[in-house]
Every structure is written in C-alpha cells, then in structure tokens.
JSON list of C-alpha atoms in Angstrom, two decimals:
[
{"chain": "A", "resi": 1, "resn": "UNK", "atom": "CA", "xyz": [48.81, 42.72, 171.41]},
{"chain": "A", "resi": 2, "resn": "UNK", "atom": "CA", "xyz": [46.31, 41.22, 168.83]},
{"chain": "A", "resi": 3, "resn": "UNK", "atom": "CA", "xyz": [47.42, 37.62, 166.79]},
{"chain": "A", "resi": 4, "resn": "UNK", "atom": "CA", "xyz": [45.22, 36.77, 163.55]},
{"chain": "A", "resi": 5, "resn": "UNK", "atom": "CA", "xyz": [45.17, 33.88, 161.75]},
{"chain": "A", "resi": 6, "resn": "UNK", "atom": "CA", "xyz": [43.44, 33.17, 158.64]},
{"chain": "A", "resi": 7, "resn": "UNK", "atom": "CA", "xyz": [41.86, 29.74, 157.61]},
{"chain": "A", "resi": 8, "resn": "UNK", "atom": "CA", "xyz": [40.20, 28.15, 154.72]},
{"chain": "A", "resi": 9, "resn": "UNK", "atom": "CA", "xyz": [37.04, 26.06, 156.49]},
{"chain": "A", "resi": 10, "resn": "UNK", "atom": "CA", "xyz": [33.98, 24.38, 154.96]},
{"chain": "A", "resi": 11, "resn": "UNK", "atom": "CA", "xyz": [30.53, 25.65, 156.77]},
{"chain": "A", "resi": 12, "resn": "UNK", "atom": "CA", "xyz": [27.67, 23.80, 156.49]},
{"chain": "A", "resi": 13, "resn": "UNK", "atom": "CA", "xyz": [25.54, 25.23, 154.12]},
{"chain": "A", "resi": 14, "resn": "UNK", "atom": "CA", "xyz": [27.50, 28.14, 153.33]},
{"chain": "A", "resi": 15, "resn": "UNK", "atom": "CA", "xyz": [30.15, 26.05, 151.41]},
{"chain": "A", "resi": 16, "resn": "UNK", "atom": "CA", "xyz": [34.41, 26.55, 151.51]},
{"chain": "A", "resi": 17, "resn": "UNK", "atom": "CA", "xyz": [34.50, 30.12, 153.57]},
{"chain": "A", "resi": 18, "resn": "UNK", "atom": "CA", "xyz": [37.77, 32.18, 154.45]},
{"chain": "A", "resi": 19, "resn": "UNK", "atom": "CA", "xyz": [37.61, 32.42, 158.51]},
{"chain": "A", "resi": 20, "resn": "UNK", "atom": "CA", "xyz": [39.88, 34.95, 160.29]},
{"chain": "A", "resi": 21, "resn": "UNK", "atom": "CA", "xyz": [40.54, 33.52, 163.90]},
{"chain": "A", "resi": 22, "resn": "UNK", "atom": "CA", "xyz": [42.13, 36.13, 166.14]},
{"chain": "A", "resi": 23, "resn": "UNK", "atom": "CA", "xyz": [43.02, 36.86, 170.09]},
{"chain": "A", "resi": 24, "resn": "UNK", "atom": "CA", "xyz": [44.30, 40.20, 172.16]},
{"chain": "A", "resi": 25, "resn": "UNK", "atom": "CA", "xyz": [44.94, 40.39, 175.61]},
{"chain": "A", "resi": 26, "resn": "UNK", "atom": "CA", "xyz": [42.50, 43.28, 176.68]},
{"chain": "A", "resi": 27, "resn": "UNK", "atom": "CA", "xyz": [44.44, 44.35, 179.84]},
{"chain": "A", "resi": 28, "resn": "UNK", "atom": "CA", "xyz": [48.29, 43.33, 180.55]},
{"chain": "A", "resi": 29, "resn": "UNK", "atom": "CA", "xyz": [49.26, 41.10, 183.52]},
{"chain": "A", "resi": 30, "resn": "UNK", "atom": "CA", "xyz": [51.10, 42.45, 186.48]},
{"chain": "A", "resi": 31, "resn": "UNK", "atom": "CA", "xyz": [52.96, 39.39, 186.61]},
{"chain": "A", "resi": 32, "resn": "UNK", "atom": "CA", "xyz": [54.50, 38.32, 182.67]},
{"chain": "A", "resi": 33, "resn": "UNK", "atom": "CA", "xyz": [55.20, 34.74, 181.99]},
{"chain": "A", "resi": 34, "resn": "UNK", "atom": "CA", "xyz": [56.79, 33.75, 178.83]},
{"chain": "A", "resi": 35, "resn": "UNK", "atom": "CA", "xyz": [57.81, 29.94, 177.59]},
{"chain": "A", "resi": 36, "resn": "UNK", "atom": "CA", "xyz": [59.89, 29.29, 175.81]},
{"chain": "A", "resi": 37, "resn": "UNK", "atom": "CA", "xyz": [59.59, 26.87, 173.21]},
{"chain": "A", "resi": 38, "resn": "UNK", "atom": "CA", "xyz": [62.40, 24.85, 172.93]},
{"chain": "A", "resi": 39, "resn": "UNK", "atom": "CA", "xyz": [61.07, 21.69, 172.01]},
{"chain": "A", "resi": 40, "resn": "UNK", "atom": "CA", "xyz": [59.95, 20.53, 168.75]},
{"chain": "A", "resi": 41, "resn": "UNK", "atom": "CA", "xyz": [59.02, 17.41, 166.64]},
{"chain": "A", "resi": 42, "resn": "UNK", "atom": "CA", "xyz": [62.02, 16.55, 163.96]},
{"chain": "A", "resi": 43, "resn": "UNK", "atom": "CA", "xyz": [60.15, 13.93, 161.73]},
{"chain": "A", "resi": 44, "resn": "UNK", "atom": "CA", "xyz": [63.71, 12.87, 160.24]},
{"chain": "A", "resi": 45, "resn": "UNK", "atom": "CA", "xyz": [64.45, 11.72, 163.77]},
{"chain": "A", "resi": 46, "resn": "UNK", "atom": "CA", "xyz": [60.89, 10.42, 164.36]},
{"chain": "A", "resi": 47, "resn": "UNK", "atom": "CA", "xyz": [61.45, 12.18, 167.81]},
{"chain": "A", "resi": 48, "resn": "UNK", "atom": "CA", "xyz": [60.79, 15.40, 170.30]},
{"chain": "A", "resi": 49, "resn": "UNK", "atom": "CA", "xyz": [64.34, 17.09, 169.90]},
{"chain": "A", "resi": 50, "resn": "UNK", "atom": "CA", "xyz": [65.63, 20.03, 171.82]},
{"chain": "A", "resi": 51, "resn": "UNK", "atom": "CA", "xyz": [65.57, 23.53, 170.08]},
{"chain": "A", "resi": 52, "resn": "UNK", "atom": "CA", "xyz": [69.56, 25.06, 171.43]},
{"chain": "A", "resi": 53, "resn": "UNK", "atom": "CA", "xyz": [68.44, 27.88, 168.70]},
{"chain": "A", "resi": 54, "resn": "UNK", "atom": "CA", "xyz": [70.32, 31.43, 169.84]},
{"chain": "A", "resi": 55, "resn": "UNK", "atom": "CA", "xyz": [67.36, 33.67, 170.93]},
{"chain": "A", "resi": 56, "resn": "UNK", "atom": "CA", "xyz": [68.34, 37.15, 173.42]},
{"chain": "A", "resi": 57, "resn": "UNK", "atom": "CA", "xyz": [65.82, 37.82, 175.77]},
{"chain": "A", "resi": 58, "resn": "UNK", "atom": "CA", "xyz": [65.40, 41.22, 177.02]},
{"chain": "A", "resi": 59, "resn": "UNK", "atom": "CA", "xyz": [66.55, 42.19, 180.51]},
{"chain": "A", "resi": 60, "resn": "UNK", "atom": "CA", "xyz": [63.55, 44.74, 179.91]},
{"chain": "A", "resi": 61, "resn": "UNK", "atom": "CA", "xyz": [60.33, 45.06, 178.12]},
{"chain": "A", "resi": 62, "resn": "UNK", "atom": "CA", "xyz": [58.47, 47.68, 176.51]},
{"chain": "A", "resi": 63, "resn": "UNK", "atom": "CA", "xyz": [54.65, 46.56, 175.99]},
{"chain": "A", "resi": 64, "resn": "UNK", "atom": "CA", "xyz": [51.21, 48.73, 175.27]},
{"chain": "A", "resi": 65, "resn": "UNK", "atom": "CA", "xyz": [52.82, 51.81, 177.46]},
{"chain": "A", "resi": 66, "resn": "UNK", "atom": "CA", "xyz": [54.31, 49.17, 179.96]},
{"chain": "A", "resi": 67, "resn": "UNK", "atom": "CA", "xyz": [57.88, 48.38, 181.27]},
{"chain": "A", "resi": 68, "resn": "UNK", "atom": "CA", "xyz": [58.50, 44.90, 182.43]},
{"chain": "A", "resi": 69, "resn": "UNK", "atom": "CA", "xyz": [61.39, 43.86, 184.12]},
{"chain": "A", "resi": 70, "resn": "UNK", "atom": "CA", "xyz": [63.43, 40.35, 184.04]},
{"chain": "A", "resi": 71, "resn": "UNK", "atom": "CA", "xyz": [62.58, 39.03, 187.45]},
{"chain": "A", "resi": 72, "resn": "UNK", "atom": "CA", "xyz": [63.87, 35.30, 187.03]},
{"chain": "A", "resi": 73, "resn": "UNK", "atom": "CA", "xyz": [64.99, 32.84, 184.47]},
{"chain": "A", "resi": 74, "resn": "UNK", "atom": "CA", "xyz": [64.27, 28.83, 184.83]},
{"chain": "A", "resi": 75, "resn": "UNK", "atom": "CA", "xyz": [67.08, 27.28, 182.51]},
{"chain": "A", "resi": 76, "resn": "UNK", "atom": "CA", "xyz": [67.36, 23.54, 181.46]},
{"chain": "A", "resi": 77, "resn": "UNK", "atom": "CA", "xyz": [70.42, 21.64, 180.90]},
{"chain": "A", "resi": 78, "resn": "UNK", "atom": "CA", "xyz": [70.55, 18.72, 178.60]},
{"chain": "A", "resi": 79, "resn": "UNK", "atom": "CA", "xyz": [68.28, 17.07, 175.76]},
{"chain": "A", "resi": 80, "resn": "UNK", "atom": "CA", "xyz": [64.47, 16.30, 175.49]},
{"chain": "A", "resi": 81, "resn": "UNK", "atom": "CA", "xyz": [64.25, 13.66, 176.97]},
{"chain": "A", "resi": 82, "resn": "UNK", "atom": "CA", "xyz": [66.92, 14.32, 180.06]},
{"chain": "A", "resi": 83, "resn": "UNK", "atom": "CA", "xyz": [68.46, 17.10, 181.63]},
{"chain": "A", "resi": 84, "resn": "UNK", "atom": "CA", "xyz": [68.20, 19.46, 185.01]},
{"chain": "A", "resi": 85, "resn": "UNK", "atom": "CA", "xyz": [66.26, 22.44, 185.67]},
{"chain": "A", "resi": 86, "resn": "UNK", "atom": "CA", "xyz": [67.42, 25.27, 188.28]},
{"chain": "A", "resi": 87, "resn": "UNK", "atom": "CA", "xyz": [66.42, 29.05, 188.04]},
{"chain": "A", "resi": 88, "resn": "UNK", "atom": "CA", "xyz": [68.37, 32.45, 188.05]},
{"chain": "A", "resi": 89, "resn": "UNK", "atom": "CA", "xyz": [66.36, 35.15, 190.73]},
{"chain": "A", "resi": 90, "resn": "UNK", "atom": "CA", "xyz": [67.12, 38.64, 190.84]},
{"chain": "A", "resi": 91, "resn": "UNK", "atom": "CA", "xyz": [65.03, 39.49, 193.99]},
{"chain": "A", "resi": 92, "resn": "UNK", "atom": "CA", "xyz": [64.70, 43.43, 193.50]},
{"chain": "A", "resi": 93, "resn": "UNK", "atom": "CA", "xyz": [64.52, 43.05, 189.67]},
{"chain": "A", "resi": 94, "resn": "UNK", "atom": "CA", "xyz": [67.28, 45.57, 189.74]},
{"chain": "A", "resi": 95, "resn": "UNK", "atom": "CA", "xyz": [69.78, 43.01, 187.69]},
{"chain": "A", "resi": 96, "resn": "UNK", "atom": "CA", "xyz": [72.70, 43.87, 190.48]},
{"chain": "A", "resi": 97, "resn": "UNK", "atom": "CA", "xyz": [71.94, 40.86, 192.24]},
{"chain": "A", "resi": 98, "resn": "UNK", "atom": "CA", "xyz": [71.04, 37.21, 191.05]},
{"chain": "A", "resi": 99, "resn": "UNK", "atom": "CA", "xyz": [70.73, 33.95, 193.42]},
{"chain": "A", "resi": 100, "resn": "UNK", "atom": "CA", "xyz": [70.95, 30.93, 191.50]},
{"chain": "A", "resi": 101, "resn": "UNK", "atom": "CA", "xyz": [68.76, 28.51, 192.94]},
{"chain": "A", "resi": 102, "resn": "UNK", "atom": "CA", "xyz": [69.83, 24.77, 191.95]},
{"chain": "A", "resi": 103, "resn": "UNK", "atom": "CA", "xyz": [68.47, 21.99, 193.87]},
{"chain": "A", "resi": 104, "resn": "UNK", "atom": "CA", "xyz": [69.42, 22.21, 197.60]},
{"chain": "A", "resi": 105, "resn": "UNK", "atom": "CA", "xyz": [72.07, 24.69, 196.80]},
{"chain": "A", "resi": 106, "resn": "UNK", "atom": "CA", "xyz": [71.68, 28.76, 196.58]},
{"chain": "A", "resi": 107, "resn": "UNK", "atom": "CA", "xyz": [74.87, 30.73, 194.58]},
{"chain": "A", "resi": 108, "resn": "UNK", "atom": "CA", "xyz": [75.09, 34.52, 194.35]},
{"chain": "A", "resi": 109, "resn": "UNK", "atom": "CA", "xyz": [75.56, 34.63, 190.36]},
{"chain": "A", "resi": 110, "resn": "UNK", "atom": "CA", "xyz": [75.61, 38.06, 188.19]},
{"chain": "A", "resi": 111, "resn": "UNK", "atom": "CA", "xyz": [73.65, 38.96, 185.15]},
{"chain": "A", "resi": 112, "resn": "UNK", "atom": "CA", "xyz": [76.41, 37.47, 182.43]},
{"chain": "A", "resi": 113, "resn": "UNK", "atom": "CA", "xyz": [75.51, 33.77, 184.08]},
{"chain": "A", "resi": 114, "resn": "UNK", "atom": "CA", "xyz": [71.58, 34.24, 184.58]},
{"chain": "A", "resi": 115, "resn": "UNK", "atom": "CA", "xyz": [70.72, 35.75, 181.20]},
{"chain": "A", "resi": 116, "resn": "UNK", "atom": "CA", "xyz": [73.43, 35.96, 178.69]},
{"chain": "A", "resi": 117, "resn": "UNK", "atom": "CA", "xyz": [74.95, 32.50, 179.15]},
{"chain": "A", "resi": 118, "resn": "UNK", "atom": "CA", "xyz": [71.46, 31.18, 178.88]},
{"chain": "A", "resi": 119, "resn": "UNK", "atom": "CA", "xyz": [70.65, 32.43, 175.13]},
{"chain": "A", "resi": 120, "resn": "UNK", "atom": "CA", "xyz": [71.33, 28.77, 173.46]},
{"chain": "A", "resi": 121, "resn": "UNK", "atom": "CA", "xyz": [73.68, 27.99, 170.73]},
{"chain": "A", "resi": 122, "resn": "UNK", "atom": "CA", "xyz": [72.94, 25.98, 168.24]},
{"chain": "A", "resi": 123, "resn": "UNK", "atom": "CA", "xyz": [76.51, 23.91, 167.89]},
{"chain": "A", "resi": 124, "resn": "UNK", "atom": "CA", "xyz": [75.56, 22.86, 171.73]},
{"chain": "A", "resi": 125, "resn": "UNK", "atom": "CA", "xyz": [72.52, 20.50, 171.96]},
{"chain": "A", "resi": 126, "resn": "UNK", "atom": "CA", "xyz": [73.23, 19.78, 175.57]},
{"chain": "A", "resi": 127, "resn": "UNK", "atom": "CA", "xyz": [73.92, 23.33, 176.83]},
{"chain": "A", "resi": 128, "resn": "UNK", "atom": "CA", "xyz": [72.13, 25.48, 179.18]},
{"chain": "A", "resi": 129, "resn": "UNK", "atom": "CA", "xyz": [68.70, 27.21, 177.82]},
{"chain": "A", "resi": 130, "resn": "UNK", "atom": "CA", "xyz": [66.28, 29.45, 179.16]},
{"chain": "A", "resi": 131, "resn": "UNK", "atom": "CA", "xyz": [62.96, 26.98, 178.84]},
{"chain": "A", "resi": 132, "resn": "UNK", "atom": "CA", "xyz": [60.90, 29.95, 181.03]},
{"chain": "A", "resi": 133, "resn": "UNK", "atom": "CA", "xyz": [61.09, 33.63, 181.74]},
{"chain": "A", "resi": 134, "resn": "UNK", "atom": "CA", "xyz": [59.42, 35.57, 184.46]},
{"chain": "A", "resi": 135, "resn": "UNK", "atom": "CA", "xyz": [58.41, 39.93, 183.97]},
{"chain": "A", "resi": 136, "resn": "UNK", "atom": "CA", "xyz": [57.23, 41.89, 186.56]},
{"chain": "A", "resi": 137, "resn": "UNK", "atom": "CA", "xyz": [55.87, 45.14, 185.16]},
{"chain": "A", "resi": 138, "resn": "UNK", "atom": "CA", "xyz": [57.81, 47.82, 187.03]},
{"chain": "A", "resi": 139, "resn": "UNK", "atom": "CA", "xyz": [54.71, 50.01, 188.25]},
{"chain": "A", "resi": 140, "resn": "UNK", "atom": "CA", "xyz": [53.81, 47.20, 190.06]},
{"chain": "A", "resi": 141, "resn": "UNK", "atom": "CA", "xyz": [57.79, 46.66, 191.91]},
{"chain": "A", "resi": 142, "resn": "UNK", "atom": "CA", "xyz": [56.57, 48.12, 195.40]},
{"chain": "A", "resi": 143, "resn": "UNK", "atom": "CA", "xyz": [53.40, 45.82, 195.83]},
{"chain": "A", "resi": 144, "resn": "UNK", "atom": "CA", "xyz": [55.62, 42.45, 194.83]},
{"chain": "A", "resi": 145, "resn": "UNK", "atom": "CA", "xyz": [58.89, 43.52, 196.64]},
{"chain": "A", "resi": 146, "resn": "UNK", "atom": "CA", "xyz": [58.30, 45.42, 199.97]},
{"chain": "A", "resi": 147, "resn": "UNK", "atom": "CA", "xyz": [58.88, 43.58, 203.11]},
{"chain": "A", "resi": 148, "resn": "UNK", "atom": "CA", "xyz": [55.88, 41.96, 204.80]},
{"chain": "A", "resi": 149, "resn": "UNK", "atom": "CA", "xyz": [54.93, 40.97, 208.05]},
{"chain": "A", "resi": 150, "resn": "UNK", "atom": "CA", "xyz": [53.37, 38.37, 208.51]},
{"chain": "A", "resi": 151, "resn": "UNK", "atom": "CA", "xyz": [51.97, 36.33, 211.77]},
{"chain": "A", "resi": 152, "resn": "UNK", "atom": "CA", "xyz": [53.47, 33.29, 211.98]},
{"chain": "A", "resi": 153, "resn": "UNK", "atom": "CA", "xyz": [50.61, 30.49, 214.46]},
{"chain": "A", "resi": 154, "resn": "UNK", "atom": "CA", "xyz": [52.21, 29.35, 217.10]},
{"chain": "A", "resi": 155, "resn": "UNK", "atom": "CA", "xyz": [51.53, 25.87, 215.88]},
{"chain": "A", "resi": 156, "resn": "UNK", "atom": "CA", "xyz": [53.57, 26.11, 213.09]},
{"chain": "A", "resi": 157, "resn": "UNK", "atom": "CA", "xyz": [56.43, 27.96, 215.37]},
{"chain": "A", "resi": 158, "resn": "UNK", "atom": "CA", "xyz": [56.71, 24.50, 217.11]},
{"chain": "A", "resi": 159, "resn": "UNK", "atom": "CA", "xyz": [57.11, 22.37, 213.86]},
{"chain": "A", "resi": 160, "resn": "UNK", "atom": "CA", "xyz": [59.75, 25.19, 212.66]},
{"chain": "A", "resi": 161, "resn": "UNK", "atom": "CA", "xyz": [61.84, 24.48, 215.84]},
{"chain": "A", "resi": 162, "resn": "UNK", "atom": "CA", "xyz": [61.37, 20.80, 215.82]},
{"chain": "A", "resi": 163, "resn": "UNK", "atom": "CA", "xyz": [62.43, 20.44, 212.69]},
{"chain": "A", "resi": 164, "resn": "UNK", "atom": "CA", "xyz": [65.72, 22.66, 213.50]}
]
C-alpha cells in the first residue's frame, strides 16, 4: 500500500523544487477501518452537501497476501446537516447473520439490507449510505470471536441486579 504525491514547493535557498511526498503502511492492521467520504464542499451551494454517489463495497478484501472480512457497516440516513446513524453487525463475519443495531432497538437483518441496500444512489440525496466500514482480517477470526470468560466483581453484580 504506498500513496505518492508530487508537489511543486519553493525551498529556501534552493529555489522552486519538485517534492515527492509519499506514505505506506509497513504492517497491515488486524482490525481494518475504512470511511467513507461522503461529504463534500459544493461551492455552487456555498455548503457541505452529502455525496449519495453509488460505490460497492466488498463483502471481502484481498490486501498485501491478506483476506479481510466485512464485519459491520455504520450507515447514515439523511443530508449533511441531519439524518440518523445505526449500524449493520454480522457477529461471526460469516455474512449468514446480521443484527441491525438502531437506537434502542436490535433486528435480525440479512446481507441484501446491511450491504447492498447501503451502496448510495445518486437520484436519492436522503437515502441510506454506508458513512463507515469495519474488516477484520480473517487469520485473526478466532482471537476476535471466541467466547470469553470473564469475572464479573461482585460490586458490579449488585448494580446489574439493581438496575433489573
């Protein structure tokens, strides 16, 4: 993964100079987190609009020798300056399952709703778009998805039931 950018920049003493800025990721994460950039400057509007631009997202990823798998999409509903946020979860990463997570409500959902529906199009500014998209590389599955036990202090037992 390597970006390069070229610039023309005046050094002192050295005069106009052609600079190459660059950056690479020397290792990949375990955990992949990719925004989405759906909101731009339109300088005819003389305001921060919202991008409804169709773009497919991969269910899977192939990078530097590396699988990554769609674990969850957060999706936003509505224009810049309004809207709602609620995410698609598939807990396993195994796409058979997705929970869609929406305030104080929790839906099963399938894979047509949590990635497909979420693409944008441009003819609907208001529509639903994924804003942020979560990988987990797949090598890595068993240490993020394998039950845990944990040991709960008594003191916060207490709260639990109080609160029941």
């Amino acid at each position: 993964m390597f970006k390069s950018e070229q610039l023309e920049m005046t050094i002192e003493g050295q005069g106009r100079q052609t600079v190459e800025l660059s950056s690479s990721l020397t290792a990949l994460p375990k955990v992949l987190l990719l925004t989405l950039n759906r909101l731009t400057y339109d300088p005819t509007e003389q305001a921060v609009v919202k991008v409804t631009d169709h773009f497919e997202y991969r269910e899977s990823l192939e990078l530097s020798g590396y699988t990554y798998t769609l674990h969850s999409a957060v999706v936003h509903e509505g224009g810049a300056e309004s809207g709602h946020y609620y995410c698609y979860i598939s807990p396993q990463c195994d796409h058979t399952v997705w929970y869609r997570f929406n305030d104080a409500e929790v839906v099963t959902s399938d894979a047509t709703s949590a990635i497909r529906e979420n693409y944008g199009k441009r003819s609907c500014l208001l529509g639903p778009t994924a804003y942020l998209l979560t990988y987990i590389r797949t090598d890595c599955g068993e240490e993020f998805f394998r039950p845990k036990t944990v040991d709960i202090p008594e003191s916060l037992r207490v709260r639990i039931n109080d609160v029941k």
